[in-house]
Short mmCIF file of N, CA and C in Angstrom, two decimals:
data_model
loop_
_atom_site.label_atom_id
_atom_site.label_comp_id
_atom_site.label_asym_id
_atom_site.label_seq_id
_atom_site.Cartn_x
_atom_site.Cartn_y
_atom_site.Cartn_z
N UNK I 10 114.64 109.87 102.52
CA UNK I 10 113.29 109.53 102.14
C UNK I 10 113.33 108.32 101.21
N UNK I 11 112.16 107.56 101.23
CA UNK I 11 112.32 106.12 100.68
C UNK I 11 111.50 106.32 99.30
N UNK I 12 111.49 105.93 98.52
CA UNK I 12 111.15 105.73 96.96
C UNK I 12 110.43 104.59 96.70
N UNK I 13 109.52 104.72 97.58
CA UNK I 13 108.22 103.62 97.38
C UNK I 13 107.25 103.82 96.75
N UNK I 14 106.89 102.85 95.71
CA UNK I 14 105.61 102.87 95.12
C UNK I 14 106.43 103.88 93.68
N UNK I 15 107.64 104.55 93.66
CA UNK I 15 107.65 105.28 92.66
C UNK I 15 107.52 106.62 92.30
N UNK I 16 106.43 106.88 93.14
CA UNK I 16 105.70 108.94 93.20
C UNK I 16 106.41 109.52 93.90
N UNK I 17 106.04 110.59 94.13
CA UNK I 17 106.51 111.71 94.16
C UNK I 17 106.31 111.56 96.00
N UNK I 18 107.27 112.29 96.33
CA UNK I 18 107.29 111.94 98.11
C UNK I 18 105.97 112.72 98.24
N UNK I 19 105.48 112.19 99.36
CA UNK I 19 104.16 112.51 100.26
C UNK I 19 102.85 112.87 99.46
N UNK I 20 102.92 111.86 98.10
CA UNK I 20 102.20 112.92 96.91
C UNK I 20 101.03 111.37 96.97
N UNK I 21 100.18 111.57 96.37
CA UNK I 21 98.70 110.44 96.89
C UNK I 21 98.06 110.69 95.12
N UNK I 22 98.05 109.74 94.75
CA UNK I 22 97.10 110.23 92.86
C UNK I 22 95.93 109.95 93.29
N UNK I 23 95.21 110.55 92.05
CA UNK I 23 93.78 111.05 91.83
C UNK I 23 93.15 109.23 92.49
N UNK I 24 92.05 109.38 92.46
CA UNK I 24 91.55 108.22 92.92
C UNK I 24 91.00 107.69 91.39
N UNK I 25 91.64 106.16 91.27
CA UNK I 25 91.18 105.51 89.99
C UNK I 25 89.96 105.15 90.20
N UNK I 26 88.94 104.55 90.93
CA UNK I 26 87.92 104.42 90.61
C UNK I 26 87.19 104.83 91.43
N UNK I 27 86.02 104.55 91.22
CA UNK I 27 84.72 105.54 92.02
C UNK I 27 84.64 105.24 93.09
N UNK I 28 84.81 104.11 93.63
CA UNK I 28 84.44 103.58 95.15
C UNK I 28 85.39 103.44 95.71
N UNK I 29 86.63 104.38 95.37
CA UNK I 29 87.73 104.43 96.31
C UNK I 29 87.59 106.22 97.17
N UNK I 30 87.91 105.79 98.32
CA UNK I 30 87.77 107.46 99.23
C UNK I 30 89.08 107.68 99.97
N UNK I 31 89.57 108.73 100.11
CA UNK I 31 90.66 108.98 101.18
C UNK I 31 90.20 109.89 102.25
N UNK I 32 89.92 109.00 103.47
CA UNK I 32 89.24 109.69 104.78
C UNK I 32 89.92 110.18 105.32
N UNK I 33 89.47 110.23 106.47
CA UNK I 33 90.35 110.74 107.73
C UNK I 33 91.06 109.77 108.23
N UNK I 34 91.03 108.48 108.15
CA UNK I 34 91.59 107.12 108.77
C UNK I 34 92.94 107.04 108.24
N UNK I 35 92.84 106.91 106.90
CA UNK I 35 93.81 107.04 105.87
C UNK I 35 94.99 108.21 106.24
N UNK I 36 94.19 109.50 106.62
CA UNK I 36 95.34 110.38 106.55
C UNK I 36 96.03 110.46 108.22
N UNK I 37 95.85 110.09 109.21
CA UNK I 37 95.96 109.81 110.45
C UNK I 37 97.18 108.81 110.26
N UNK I 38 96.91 107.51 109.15
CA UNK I 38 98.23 106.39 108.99
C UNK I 38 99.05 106.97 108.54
N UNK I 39 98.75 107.91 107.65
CA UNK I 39 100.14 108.81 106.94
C UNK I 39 100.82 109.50 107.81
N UNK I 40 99.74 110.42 108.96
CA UNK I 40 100.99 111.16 109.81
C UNK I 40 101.51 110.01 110.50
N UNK I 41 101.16 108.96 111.02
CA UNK I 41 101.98 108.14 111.98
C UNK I 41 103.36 107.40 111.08
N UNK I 42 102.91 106.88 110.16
CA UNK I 42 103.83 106.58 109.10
C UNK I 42 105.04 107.92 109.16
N UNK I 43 104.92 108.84 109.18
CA UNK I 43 105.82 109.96 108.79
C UNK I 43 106.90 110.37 110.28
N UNK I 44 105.75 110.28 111.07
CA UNK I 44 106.63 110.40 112.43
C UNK I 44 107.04 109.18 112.96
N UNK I 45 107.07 108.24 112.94
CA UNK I 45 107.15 107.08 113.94
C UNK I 45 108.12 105.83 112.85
N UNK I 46 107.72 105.70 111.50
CA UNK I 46 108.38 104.44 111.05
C UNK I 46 109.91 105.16 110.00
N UNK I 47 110.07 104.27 109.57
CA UNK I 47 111.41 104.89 109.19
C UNK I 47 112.50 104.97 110.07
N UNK I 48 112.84 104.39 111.26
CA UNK I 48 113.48 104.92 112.16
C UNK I 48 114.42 103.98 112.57
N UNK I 49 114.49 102.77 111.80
CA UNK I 49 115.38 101.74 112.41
C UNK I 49 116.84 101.61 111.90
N UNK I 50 117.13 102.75 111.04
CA UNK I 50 118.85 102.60 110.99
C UNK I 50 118.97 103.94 111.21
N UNK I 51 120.30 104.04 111.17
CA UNK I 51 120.85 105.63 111.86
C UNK I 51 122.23 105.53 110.84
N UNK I 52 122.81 106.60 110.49
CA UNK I 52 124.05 106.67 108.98
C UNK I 52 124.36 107.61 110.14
N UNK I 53 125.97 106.97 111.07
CA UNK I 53 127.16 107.48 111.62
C UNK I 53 127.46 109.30 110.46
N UNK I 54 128.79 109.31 110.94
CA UNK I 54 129.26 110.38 109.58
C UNK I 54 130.51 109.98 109.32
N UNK I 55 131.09 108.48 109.22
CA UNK I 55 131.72 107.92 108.54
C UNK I 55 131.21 107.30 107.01
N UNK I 56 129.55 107.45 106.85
CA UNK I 56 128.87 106.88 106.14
C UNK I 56 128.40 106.10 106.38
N UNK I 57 128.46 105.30 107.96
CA UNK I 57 128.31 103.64 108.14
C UNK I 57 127.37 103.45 108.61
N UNK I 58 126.25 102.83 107.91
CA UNK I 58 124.82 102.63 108.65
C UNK I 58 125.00 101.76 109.79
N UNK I 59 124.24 101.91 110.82
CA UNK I 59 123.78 101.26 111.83
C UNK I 59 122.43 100.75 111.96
N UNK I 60 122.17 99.29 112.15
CA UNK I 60 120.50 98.96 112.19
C UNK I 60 120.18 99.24 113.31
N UNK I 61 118.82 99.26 114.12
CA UNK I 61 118.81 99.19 115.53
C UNK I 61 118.59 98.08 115.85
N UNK I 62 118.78 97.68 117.30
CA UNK I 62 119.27 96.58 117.90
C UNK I 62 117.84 96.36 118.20
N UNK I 63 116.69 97.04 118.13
CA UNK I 63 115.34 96.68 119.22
C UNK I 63 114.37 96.27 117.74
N UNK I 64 114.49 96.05 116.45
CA UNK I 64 113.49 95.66 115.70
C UNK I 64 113.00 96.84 114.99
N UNK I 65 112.41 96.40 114.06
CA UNK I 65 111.41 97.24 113.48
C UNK I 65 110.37 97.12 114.25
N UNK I 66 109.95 96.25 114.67
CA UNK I 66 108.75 96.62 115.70
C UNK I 66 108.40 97.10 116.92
N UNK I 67 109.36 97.18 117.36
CA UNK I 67 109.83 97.39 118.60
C UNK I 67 110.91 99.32 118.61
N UNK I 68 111.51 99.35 117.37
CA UNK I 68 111.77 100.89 116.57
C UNK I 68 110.66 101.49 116.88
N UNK I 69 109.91 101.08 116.23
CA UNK I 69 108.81 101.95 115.16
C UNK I 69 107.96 102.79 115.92
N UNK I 70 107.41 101.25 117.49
CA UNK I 70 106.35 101.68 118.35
C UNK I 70 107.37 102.20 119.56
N UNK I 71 108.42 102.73 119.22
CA UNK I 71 109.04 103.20 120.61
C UNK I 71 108.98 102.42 121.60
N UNK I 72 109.50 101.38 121.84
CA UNK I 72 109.57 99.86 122.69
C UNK I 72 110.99 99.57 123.39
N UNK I 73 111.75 100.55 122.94
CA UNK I 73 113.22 100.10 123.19
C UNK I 73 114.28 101.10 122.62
N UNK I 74 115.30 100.68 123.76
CA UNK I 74 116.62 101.94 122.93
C UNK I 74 117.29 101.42 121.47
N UNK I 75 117.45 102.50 120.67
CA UNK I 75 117.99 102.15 119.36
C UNK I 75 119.11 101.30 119.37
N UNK I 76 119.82 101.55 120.45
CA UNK I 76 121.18 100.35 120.17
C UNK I 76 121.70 99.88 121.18
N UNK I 77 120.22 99.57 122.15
CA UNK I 77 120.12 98.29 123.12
C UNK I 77 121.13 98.82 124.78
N UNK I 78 121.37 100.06 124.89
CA UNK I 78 122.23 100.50 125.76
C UNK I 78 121.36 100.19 127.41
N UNK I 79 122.02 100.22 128.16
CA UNK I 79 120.91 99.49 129.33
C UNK I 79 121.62 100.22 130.74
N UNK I 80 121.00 101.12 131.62
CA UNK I 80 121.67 101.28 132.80
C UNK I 80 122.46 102.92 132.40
N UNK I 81 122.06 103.25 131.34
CA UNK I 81 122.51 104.78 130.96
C UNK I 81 121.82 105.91 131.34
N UNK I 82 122.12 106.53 131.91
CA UNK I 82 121.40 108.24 131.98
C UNK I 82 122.33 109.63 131.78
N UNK I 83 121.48 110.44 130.80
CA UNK I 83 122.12 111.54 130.47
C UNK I 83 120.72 112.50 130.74
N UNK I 84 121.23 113.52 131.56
CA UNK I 84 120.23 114.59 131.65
C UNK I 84 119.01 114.46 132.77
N UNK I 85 118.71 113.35 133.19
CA UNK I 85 117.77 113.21 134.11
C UNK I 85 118.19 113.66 135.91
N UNK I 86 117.54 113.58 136.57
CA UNK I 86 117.31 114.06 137.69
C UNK I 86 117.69 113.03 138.70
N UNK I 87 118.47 113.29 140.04
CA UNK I 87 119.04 112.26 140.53
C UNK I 87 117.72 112.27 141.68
N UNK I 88 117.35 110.68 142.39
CA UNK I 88 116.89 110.57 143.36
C UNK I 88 116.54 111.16 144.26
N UNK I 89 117.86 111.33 144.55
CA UNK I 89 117.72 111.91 146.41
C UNK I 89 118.26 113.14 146.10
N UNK I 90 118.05 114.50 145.16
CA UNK I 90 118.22 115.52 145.23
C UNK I 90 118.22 116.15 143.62
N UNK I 91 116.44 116.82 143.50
CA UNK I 91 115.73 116.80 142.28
C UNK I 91 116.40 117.93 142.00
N UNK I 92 117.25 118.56 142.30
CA UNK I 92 117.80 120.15 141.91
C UNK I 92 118.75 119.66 141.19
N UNK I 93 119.36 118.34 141.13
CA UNK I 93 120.51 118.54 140.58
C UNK I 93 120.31 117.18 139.23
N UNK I 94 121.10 117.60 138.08
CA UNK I 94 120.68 116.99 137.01
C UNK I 94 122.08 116.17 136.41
N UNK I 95 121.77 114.99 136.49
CA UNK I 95 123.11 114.05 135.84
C UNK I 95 123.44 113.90 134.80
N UNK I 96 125.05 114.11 134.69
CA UNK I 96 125.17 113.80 132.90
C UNK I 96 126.44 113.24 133.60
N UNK I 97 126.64 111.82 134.33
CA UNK I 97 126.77 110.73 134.02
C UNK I 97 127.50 109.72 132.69
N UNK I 98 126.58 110.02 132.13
CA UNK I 98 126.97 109.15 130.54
C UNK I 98 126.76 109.28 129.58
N UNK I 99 126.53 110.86 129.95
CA UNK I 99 126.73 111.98 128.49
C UNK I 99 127.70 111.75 127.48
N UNK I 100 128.73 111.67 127.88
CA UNK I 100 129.71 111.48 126.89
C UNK I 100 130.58 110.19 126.22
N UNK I 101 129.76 109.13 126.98
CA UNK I 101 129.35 107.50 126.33
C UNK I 101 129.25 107.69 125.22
N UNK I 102 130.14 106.78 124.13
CA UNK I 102 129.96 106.25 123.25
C UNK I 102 129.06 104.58 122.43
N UNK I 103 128.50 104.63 121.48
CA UNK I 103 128.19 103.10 121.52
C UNK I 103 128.10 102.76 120.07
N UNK I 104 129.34 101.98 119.69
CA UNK I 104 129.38 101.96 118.03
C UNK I 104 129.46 103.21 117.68
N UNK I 105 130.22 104.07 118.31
CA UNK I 105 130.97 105.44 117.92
C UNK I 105 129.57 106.03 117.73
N UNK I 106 128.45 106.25 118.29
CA UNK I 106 127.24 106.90 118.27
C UNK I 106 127.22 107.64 119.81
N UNK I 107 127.19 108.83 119.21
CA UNK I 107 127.28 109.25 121.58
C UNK I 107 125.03 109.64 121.56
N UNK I 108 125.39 110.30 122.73
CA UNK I 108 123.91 110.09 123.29
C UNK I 108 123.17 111.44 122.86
N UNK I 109 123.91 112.34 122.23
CA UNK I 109 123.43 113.41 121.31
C UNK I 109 123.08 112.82 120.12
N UNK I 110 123.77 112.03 119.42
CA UNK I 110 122.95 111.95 118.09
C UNK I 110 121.96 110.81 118.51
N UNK I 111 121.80 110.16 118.75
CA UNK I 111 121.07 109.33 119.06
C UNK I 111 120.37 108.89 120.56
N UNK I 112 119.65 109.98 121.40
CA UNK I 112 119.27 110.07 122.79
C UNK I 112 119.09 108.69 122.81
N UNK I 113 119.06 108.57 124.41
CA UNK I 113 119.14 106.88 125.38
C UNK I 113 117.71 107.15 125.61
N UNK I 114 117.22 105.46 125.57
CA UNK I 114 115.50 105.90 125.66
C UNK I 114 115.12 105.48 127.36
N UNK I 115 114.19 106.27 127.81
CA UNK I 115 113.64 105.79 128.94
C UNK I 115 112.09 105.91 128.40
N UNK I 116 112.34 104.89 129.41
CA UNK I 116 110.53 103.44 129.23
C UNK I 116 110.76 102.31 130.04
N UNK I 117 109.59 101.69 129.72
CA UNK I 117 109.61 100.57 129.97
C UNK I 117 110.33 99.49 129.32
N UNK I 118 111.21 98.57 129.58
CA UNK I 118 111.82 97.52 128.02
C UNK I 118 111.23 96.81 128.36
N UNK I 119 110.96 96.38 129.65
CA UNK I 119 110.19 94.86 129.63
C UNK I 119 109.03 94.81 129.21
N UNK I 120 108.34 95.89 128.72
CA UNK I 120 106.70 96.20 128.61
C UNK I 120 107.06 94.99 127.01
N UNK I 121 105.98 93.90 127.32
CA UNK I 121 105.21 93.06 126.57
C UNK I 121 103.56 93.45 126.20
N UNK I 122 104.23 93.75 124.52
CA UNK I 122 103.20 94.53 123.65
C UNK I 122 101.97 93.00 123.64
N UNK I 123 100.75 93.51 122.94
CA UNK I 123 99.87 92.57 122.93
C UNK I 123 99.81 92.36 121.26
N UNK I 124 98.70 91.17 121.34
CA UNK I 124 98.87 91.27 119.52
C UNK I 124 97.87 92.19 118.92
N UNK I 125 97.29 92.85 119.23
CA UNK I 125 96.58 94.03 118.45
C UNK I 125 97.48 95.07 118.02
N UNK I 126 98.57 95.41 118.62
CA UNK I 126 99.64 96.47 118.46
C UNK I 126 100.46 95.74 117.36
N UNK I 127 100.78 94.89 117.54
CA UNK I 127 101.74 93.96 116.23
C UNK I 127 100.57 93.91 115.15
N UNK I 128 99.51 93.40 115.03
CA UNK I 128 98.67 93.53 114.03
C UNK I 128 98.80 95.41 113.36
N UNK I 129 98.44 95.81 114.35
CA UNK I 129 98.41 97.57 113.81
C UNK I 129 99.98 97.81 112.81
N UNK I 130 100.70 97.61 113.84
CA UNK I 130 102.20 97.59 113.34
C UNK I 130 101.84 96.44 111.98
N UNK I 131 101.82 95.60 111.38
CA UNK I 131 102.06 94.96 110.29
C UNK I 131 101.01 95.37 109.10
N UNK I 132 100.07 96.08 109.96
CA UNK I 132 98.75 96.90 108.85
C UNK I 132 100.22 98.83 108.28
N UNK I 133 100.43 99.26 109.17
CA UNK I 133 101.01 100.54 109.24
C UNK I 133 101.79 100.01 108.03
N UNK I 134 102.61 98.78 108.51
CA UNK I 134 104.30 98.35 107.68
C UNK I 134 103.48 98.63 105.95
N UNK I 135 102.00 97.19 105.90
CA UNK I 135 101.89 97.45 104.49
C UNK I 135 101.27 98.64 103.59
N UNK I 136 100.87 99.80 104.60
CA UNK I 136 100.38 100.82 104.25
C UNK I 136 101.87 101.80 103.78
N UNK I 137 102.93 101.33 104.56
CA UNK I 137 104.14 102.04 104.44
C UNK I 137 104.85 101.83 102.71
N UNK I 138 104.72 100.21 102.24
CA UNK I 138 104.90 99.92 101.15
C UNK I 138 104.42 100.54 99.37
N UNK I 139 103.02 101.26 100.28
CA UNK I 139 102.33 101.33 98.75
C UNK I 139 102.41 102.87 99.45
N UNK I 140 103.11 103.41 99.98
CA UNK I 140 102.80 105.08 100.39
C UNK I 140 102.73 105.92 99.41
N UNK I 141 103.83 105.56 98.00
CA UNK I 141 103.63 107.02 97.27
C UNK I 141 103.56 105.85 95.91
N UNK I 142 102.36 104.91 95.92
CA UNK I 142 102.27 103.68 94.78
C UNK I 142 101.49 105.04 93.80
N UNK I 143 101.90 104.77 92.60
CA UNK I 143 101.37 105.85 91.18
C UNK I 143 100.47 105.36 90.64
N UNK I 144 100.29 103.84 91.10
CA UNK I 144 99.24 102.70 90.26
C UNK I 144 97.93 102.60 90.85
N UNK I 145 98.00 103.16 92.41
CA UNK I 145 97.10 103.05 93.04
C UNK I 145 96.15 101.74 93.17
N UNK I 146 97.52 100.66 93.49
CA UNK I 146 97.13 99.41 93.88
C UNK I 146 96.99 98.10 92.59
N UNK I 147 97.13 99.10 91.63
CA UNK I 147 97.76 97.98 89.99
C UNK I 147 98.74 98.39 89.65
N UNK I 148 98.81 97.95 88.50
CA UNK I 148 100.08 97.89 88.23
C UNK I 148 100.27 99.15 87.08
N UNK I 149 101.43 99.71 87.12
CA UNK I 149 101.18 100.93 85.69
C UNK I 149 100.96 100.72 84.19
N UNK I 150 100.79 99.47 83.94
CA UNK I 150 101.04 99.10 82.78
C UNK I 150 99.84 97.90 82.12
N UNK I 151 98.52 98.44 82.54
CA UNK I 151 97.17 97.87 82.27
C UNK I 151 97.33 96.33 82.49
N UNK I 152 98.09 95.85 82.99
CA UNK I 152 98.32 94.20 83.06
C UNK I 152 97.04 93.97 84.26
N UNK I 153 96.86 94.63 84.91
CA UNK I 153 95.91 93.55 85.61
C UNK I 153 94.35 93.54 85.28
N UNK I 154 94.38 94.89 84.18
CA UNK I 154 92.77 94.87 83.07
C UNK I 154 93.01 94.38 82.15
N UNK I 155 94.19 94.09 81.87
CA UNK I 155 93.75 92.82 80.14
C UNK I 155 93.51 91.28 81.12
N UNK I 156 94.24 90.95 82.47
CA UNK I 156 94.09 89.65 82.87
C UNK I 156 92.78 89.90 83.69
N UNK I 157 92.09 91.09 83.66
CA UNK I 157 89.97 90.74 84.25
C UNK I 157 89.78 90.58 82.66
N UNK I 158 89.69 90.78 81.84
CA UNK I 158 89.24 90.91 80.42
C UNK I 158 89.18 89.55 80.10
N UNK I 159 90.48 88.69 80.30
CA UNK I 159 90.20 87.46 79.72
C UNK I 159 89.69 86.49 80.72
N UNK I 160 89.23 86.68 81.68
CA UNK I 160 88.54 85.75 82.54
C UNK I 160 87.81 86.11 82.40
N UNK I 161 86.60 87.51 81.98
CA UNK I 161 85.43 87.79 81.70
C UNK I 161 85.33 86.91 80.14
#
């Protein structure tokens, strides 16, 4: 779990001022935030992180296999005879990662996202930044009401 903003994991403070609300919109980004981002390195059990090869943007929105493997199948169903189930390249390795800890993705790769999805994705990313903020968008330490004070 990441230590953003400072608070307490999955914890949201009181609302500082009056014309702030936490809807339903708000809490919808949090579950997607919780299931979906976070997902672009993987820690082997040598200790050795791995980034993924497909992006954070391309991670996040499920766009691509984590470490770019291409032409792999484990577990799926062969063509020309649906009774019987392939494991093939089950026991493939990739950067000492096999296909249990880290399943092979099927999708589309060539699917070209549009820019409303990258916009969403870069709204999610900065909602991801201030997730557990204690300041609730200032700073903890009254600096940004003494600097309205002296421009008033």
């Amino acid at each position: 779990m990441s230590n953003l903003g400072g608070g307490k994991q999955g914890s949201r403070p009181g609302a500082g001022f009056a014309n702030t609300t936490f809807c339903a919109d708000d809490a919808m980004k949090r579950k997607i935030l919780r299931k979906s981002f976070g997902k672009s390195s993987f820690t082997r059990s040598d200790q050795q992180v791995i980034r993924s090869f497909a992006g954070p943007f391309r991670a996040s929105t499920n766009q691509g296999d984590f470490l770019n493997r291409v032409g792999q199948s484990c577990g799926g169903s062969h063509q020309s005879n649906s009774n019987s189930i392939s494991h093939k390249d089950c026991g493939t390795t990739t950067l000492g990662i096999s296909t249990t800890e880290v399943p092979l993705y099927y999708g589309n790769r060539v699917y070209v996202s549009d820019s409303s999805l990258y916009t969403r994705f870069k709204n999610l990313d900065s909602t991801l930044k201030t997730y557990n903020d204690l300041s609730f968008g200032g700073d903890a330490h009254n600096g940004s009401y003494s600097f309205l004070r002296k421009v008033r």
